[in-house]
PDB file of C-alpha atoms and ligand atoms in Angstrom:
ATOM      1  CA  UNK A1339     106.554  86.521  90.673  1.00  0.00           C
ATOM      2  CA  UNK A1340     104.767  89.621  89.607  1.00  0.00           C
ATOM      3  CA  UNK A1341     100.864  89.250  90.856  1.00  0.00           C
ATOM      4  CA  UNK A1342      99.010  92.060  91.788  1.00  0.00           C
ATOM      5  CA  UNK A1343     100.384  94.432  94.669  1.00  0.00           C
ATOM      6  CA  UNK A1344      97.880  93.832  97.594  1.00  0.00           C
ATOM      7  CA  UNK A1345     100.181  96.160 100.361  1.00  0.00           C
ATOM      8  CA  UNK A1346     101.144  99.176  98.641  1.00  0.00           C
ATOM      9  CA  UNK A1347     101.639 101.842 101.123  1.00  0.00           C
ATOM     10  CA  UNK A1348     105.179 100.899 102.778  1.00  0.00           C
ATOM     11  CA  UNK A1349     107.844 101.480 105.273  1.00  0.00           C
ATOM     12  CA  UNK A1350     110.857  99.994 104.932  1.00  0.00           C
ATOM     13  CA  UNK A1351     112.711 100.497 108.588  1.00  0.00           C
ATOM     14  CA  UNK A1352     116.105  99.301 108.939  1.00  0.00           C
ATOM     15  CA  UNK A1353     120.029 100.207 109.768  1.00  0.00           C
ATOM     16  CA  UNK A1354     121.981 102.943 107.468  1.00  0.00           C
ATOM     17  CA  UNK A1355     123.257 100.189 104.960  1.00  0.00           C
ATOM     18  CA  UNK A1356     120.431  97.463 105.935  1.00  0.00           C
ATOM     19  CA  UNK A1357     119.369  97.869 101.997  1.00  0.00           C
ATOM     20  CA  UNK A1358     116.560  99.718 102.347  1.00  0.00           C
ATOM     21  CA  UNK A1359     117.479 101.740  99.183  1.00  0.00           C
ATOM     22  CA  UNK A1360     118.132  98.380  97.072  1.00  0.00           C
ATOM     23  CA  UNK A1361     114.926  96.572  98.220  1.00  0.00           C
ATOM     24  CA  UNK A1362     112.753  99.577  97.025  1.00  0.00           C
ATOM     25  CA  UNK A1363     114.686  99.763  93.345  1.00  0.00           C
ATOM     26  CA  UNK A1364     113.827  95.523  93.394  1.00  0.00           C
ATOM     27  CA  UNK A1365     110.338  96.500  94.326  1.00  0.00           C
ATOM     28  CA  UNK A1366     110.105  99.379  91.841  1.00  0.00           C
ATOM     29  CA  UNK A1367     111.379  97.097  89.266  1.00  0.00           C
ATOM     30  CA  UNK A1368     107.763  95.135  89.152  1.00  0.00           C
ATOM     31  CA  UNK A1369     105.492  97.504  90.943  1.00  0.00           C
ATOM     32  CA  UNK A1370     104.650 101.079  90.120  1.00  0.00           C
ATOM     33  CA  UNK A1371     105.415 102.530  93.749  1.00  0.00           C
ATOM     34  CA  UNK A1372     106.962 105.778  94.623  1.00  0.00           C
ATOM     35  CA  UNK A1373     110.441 105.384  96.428  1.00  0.00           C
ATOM     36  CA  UNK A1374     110.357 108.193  98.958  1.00  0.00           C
ATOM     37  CA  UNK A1375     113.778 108.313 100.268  1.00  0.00           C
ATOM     38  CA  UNK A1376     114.072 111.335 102.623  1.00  0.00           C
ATOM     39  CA  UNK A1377     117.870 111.067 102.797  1.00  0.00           C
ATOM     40  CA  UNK A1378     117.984 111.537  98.754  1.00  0.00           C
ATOM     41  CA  UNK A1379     114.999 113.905  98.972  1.00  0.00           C
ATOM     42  CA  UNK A1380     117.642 116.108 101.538  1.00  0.00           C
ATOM     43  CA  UNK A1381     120.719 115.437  99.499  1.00  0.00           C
ATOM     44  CA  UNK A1382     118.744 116.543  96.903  1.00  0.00           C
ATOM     45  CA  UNK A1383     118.171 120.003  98.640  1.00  0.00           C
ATOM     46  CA  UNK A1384     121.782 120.198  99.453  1.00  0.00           C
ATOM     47  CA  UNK A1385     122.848 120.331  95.984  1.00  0.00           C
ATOM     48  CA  UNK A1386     120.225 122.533  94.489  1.00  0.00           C
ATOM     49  CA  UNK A1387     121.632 125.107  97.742  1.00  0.00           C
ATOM     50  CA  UNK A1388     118.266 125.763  99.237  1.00  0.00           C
ATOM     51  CA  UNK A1389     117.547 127.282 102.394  1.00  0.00           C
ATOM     52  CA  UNK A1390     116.418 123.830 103.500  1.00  0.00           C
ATOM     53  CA  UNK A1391     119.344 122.541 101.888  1.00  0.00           C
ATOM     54  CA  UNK A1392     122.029 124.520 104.079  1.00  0.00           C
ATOM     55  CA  UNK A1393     120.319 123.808 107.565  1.00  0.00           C
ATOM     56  CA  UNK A1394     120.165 119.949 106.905  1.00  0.00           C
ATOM     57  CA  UNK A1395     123.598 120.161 105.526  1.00  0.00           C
ATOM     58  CA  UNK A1396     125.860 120.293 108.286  1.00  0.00           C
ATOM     59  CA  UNK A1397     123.514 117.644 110.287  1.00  0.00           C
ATOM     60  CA  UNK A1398     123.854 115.413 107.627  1.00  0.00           C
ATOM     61  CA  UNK A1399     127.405 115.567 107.178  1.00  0.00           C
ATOM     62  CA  UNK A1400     127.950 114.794 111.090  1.00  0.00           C
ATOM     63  CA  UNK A1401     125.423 111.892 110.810  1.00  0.00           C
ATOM     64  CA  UNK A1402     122.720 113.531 112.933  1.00  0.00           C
ATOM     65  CA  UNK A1403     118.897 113.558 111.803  1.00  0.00           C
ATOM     66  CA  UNK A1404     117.344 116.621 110.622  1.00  0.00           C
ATOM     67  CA  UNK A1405     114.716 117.849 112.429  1.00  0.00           C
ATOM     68  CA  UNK A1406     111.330 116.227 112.509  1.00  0.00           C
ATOM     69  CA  UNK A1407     108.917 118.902 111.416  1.00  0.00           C
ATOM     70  CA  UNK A1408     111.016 119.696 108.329  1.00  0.00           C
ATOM     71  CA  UNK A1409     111.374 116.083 107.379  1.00  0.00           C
ATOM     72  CA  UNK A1410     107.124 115.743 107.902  1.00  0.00           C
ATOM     73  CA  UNK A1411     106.542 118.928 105.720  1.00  0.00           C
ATOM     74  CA  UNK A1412     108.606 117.530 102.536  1.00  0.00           C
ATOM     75  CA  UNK A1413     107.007 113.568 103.121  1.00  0.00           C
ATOM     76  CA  UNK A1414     103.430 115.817 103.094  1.00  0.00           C
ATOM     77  CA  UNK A1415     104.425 117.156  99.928  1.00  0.00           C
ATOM     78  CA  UNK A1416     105.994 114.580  98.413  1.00  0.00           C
ATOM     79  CA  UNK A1417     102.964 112.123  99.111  1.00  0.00           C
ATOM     80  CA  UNK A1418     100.990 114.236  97.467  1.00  0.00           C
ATOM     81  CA  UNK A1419     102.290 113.418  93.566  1.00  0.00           C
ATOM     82  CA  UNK A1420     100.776 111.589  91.648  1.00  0.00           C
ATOM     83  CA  UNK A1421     102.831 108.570  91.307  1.00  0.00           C
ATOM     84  CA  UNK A1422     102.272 108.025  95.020  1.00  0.00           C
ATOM     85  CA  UNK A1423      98.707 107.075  94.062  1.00  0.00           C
ATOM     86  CA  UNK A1424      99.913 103.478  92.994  1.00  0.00           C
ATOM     87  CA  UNK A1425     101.480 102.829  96.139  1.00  0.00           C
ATOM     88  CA  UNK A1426     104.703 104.247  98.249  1.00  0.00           C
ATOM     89  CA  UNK A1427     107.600 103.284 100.164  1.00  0.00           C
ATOM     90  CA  UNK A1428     108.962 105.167 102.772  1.00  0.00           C
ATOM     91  CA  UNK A1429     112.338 104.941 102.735  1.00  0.00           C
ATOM     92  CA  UNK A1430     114.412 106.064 105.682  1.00  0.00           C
ATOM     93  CA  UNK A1431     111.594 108.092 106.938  1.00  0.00           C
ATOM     94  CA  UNK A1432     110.102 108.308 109.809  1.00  0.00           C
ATOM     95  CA  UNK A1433     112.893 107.681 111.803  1.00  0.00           C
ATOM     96  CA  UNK A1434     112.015 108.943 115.276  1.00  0.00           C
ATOM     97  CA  UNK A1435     108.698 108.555 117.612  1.00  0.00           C
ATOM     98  CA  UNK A1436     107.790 111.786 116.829  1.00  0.00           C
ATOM     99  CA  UNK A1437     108.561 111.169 112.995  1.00  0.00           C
ATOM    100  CA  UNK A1438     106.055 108.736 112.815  1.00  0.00           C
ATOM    101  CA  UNK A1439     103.306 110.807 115.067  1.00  0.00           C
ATOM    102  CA  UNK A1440     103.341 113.215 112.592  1.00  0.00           C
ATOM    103  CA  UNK A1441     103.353 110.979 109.995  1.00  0.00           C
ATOM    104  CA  UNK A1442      99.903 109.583 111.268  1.00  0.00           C
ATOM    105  CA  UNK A1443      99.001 113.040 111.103  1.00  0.00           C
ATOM    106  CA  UNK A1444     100.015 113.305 107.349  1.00  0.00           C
ATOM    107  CA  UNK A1445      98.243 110.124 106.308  1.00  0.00           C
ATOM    108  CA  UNK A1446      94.792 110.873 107.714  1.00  0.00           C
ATOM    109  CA  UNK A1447      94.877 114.410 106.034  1.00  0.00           C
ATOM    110  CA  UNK A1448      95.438 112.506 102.541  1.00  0.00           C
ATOM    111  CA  UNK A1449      92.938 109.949 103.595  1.00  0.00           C
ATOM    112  CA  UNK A1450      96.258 107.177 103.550  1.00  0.00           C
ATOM    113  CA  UNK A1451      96.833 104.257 105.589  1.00  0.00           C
ATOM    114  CA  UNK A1452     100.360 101.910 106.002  1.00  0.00           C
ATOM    115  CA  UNK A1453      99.557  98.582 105.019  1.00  0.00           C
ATOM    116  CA  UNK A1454     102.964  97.287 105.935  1.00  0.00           C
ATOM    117  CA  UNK A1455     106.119  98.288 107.965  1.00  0.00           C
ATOM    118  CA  UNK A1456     109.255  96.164 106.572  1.00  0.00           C
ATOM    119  CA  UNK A1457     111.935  95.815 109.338  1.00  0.00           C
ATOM    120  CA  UNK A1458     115.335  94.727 107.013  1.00  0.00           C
ATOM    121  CA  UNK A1459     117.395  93.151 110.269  1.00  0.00           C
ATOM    122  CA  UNK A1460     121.211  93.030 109.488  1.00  0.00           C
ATOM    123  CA  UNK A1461     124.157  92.582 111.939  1.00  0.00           C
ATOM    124  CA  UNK A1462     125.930  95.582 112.602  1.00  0.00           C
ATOM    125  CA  UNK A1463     129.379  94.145 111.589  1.00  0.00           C
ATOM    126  CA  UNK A1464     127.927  93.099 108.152  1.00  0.00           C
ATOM    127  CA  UNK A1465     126.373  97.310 108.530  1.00  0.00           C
ATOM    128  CA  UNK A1466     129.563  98.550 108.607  1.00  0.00           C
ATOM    129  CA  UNK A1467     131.388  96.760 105.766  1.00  0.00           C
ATOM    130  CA  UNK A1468     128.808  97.356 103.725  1.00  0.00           C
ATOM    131  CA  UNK A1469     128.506 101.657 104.109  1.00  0.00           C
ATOM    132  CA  UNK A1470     132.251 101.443 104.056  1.00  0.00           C
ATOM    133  CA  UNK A1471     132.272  99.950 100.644  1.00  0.00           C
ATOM    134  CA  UNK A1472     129.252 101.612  99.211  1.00  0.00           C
ATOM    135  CA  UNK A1473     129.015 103.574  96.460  1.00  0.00           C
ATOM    136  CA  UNK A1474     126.680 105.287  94.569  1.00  0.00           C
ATOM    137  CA  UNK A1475     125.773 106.071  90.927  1.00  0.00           C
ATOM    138  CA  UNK A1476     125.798 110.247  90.759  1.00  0.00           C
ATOM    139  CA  UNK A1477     123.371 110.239  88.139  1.00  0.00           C
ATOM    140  CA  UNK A1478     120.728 108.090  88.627  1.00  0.00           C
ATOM    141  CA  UNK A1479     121.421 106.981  92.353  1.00  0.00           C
ATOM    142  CA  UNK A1480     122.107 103.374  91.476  1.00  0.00           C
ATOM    143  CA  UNK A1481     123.661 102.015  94.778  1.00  0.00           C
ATOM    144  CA  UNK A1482     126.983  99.500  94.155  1.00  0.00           C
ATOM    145  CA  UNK A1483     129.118  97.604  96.885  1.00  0.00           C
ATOM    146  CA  UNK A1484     132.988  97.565  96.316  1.00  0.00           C
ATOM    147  CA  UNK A1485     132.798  93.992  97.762  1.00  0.00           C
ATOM    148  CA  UNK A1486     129.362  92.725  97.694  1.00  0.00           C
ATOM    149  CA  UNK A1487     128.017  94.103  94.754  1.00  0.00           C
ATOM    150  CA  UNK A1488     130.533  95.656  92.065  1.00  0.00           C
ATOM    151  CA  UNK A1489     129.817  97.124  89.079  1.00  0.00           C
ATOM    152  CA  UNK A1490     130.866  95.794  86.283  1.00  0.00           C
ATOM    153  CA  UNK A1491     133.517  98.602  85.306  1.00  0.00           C
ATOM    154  CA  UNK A1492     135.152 100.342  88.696  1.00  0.00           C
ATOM    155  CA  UNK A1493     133.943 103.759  89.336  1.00  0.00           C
ATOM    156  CA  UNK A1494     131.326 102.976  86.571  1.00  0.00           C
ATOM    157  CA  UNK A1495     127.149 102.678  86.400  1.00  0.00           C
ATOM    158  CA  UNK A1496     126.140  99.982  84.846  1.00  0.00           C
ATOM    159  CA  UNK A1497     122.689 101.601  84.227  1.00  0.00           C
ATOM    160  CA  UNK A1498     123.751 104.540  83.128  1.00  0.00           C
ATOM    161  CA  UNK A1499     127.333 105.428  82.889  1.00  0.00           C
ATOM    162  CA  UNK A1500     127.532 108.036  85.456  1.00  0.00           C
ATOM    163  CA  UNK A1501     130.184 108.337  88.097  1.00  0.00           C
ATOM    164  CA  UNK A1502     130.326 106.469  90.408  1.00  0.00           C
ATOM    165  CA  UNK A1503     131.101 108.240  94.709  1.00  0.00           C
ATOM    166  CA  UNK A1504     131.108 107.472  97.982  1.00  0.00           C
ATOM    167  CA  UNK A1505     128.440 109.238 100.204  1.00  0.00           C
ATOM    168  CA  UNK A1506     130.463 111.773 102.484  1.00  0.00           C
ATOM    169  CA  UNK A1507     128.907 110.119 105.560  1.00  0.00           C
ATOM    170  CA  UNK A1508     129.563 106.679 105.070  1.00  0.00           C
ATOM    171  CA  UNK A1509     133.239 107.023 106.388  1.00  0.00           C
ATOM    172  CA  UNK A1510     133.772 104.706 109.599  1.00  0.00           C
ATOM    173  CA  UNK A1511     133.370 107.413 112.271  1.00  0.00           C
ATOM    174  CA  UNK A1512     130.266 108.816 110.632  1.00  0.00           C
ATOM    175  CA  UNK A1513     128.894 105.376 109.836  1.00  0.00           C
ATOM    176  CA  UNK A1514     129.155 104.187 113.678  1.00  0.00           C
ATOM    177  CA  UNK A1515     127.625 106.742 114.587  1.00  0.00           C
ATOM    178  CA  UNK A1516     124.320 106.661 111.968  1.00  0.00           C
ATOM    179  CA  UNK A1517     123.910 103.371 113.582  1.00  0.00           C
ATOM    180  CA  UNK A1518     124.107 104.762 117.192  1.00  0.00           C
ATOM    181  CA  UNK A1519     121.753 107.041 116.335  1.00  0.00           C
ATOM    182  CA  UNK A1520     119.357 104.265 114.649  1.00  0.00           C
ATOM    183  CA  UNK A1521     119.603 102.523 117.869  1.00  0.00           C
ATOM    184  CA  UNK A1522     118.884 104.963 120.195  1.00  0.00           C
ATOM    185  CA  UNK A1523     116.168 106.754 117.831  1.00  0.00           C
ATOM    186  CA  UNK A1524     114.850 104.461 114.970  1.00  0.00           C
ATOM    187  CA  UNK A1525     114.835 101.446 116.698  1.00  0.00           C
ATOM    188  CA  UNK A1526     111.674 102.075 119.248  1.00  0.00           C
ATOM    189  CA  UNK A1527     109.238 102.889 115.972  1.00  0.00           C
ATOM    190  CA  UNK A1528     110.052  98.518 115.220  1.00  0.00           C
ATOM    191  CA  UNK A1529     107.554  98.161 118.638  1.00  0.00           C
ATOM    192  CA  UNK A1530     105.193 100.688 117.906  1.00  0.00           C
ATOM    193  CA  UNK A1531     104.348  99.178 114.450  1.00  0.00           C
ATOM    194  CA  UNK A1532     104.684  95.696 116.041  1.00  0.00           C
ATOM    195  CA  UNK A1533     101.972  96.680 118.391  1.00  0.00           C
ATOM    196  CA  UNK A1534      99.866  97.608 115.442  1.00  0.00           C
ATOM    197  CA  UNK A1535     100.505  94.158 114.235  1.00  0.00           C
ATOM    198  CA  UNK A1536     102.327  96.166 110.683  1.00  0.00           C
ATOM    199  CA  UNK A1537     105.584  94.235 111.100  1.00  0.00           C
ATOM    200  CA  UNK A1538     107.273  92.304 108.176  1.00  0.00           C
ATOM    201  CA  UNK A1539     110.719  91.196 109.256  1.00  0.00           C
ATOM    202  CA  UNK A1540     113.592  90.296 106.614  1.00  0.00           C
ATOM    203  CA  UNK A1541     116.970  88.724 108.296  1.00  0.00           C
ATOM    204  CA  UNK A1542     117.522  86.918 105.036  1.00  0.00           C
ATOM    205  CA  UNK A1543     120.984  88.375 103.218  1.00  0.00           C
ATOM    206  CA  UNK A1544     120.791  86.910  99.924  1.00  0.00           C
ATOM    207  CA  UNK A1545     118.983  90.088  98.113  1.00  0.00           C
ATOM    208  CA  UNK A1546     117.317  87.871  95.470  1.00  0.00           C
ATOM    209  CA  UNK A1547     115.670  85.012  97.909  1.00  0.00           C
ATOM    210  CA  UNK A1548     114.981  88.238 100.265  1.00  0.00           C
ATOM    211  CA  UNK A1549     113.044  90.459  97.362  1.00  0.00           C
ATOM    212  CA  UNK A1550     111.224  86.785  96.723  1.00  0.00           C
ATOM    213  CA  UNK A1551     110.218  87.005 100.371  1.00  0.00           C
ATOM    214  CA  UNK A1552     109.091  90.420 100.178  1.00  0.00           C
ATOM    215  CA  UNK A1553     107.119  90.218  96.449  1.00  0.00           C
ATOM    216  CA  UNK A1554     105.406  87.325  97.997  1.00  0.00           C
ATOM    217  CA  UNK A1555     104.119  88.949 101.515  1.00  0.00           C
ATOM    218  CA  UNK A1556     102.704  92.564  99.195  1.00  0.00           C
ATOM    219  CA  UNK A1557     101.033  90.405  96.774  1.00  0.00           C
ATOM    220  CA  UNK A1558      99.293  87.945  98.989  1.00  0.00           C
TER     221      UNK A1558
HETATM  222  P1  LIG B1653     119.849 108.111 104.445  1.00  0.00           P
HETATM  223  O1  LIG B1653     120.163 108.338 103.020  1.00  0.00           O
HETATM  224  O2  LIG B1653     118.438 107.635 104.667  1.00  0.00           O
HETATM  225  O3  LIG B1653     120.851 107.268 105.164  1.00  0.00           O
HETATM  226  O4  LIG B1653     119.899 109.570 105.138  1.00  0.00           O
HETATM  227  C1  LIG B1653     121.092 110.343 105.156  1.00  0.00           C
HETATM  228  C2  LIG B1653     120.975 111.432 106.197  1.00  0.00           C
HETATM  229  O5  LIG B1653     119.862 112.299 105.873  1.00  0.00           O
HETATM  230  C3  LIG B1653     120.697 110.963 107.613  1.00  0.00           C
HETATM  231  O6  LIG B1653     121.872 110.565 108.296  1.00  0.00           O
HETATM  232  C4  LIG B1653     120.058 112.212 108.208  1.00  0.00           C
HETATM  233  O7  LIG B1653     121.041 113.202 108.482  1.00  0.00           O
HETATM  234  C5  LIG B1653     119.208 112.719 107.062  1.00  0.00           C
HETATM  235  N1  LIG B1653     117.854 112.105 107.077  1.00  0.00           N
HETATM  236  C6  LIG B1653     117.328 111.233 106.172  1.00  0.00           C
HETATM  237  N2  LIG B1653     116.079 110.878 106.513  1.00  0.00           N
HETATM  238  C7  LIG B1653     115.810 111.538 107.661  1.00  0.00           C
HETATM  239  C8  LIG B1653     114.695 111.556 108.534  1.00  0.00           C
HETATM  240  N3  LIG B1653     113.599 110.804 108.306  1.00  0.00           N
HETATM  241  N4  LIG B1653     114.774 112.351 109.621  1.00  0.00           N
HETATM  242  C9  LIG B1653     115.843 113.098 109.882  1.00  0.00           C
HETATM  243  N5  LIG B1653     116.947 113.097 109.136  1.00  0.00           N
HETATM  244  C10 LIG B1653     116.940 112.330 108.025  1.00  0.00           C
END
């Protein structure tokens, strides 16, 4: 199934571990989208030690959000590459009411609209084995499950042969608590794109009959 991408501008809205990141690189795969994931756009910053870098940091180890307006200010800039002109996906961001007010603010400035909010639903218990066993390709950002979905040689990308680690916040403690804080802060924005009828709801597990779901809603 590869037809043409009718509903190109994209959240994707669900749990830490839901498979946000995976359903974006199955997307990718057919689509020319931009993946716009604000937590690699942040770890990003980390590494490279900028000022931005060091405040979100230490909120990012503890598994707390970084505030909104700095979040808004690198989506606004990020939005405005050219390979977002294809189509994006919001990955991970926006995350809070406020998040997604200024995010309305953002799109009207570029002359954007969403033309689809995808709501991945997964059971928290399923959640937490999964960020437990996660892992992730250093290199190229690959994403790997211990359990669910190993590469072929442990430690090991099978795209690209870099090293494979585990994210410094998907430890238990930290995990439970990324989903308390999706709960209490994420999970009101799944109304307020309901109410503007933007919804798209996955509850299905299997990744390939789920990516079939989701190819077949953006191209009809
Ligand atoms: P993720 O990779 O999406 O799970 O994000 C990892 C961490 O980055 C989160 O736990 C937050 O600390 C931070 N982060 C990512 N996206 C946002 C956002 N939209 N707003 C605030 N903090 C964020």
């Amino acid at each position: 199934m590869s037809g043409k991408l009718n509903k190109k501008n994209l959240i994707f809205i669900g749990a830490p571990g839901a498979g946000k990141g995976t359903f974006a690189g199955a997307l990718k795969a057919v689509h020319p989208v931009a993946h716009i994931s604000t937590g690699d756009l942040l770890r990003d910053e980390v590494k490279r030690g900028t000022e931005l870098g060091r405040t979100a940091g230490e909120l990012m180890k503890a598994g707390k959000l970084v505030p909104d307006q700095i979040v808004a200010d690198m989506v606004r800039a990020r939005l405005q590459q050219p390979d977002c002109d294809g189509g994006f996906i919001l990955d991970g961001y926006p995350r809070t009411i406020r998040q997604a007010e200024l995010l309305d603010e953002v799109l009207k400035d570029l002359g954007r609209t969403l033309d689809r909010v995808v709501y991945i639903k997964v059971a928290d218990e399923v959640i937490l084995q999964r960020l437990t066993a996660r892992v992730s390709c250093k290199n190229c950002k690959a994403i790997y499950n211990k359990i669910f979905m190993p590469p072929k040689q442990e430690g090991v990308c099978d795209a690209c042969g870099g090293e494979l680690i585990q994210r410094a916040d998907d430890s238990l403690e930290t995990a439970q608590g990324r989903l308390k804080v999706f709960y209490d802060q994420t999970s009101p924005l799944i109304e307020l794109y309901q109410s503007r009828g933007l919804i798209f709801e996955i509850t299905e597990l299997d990744l390939d009959k789920a990516s079939k779901q989701l190819l077949a809603e953006l191209e009809a």
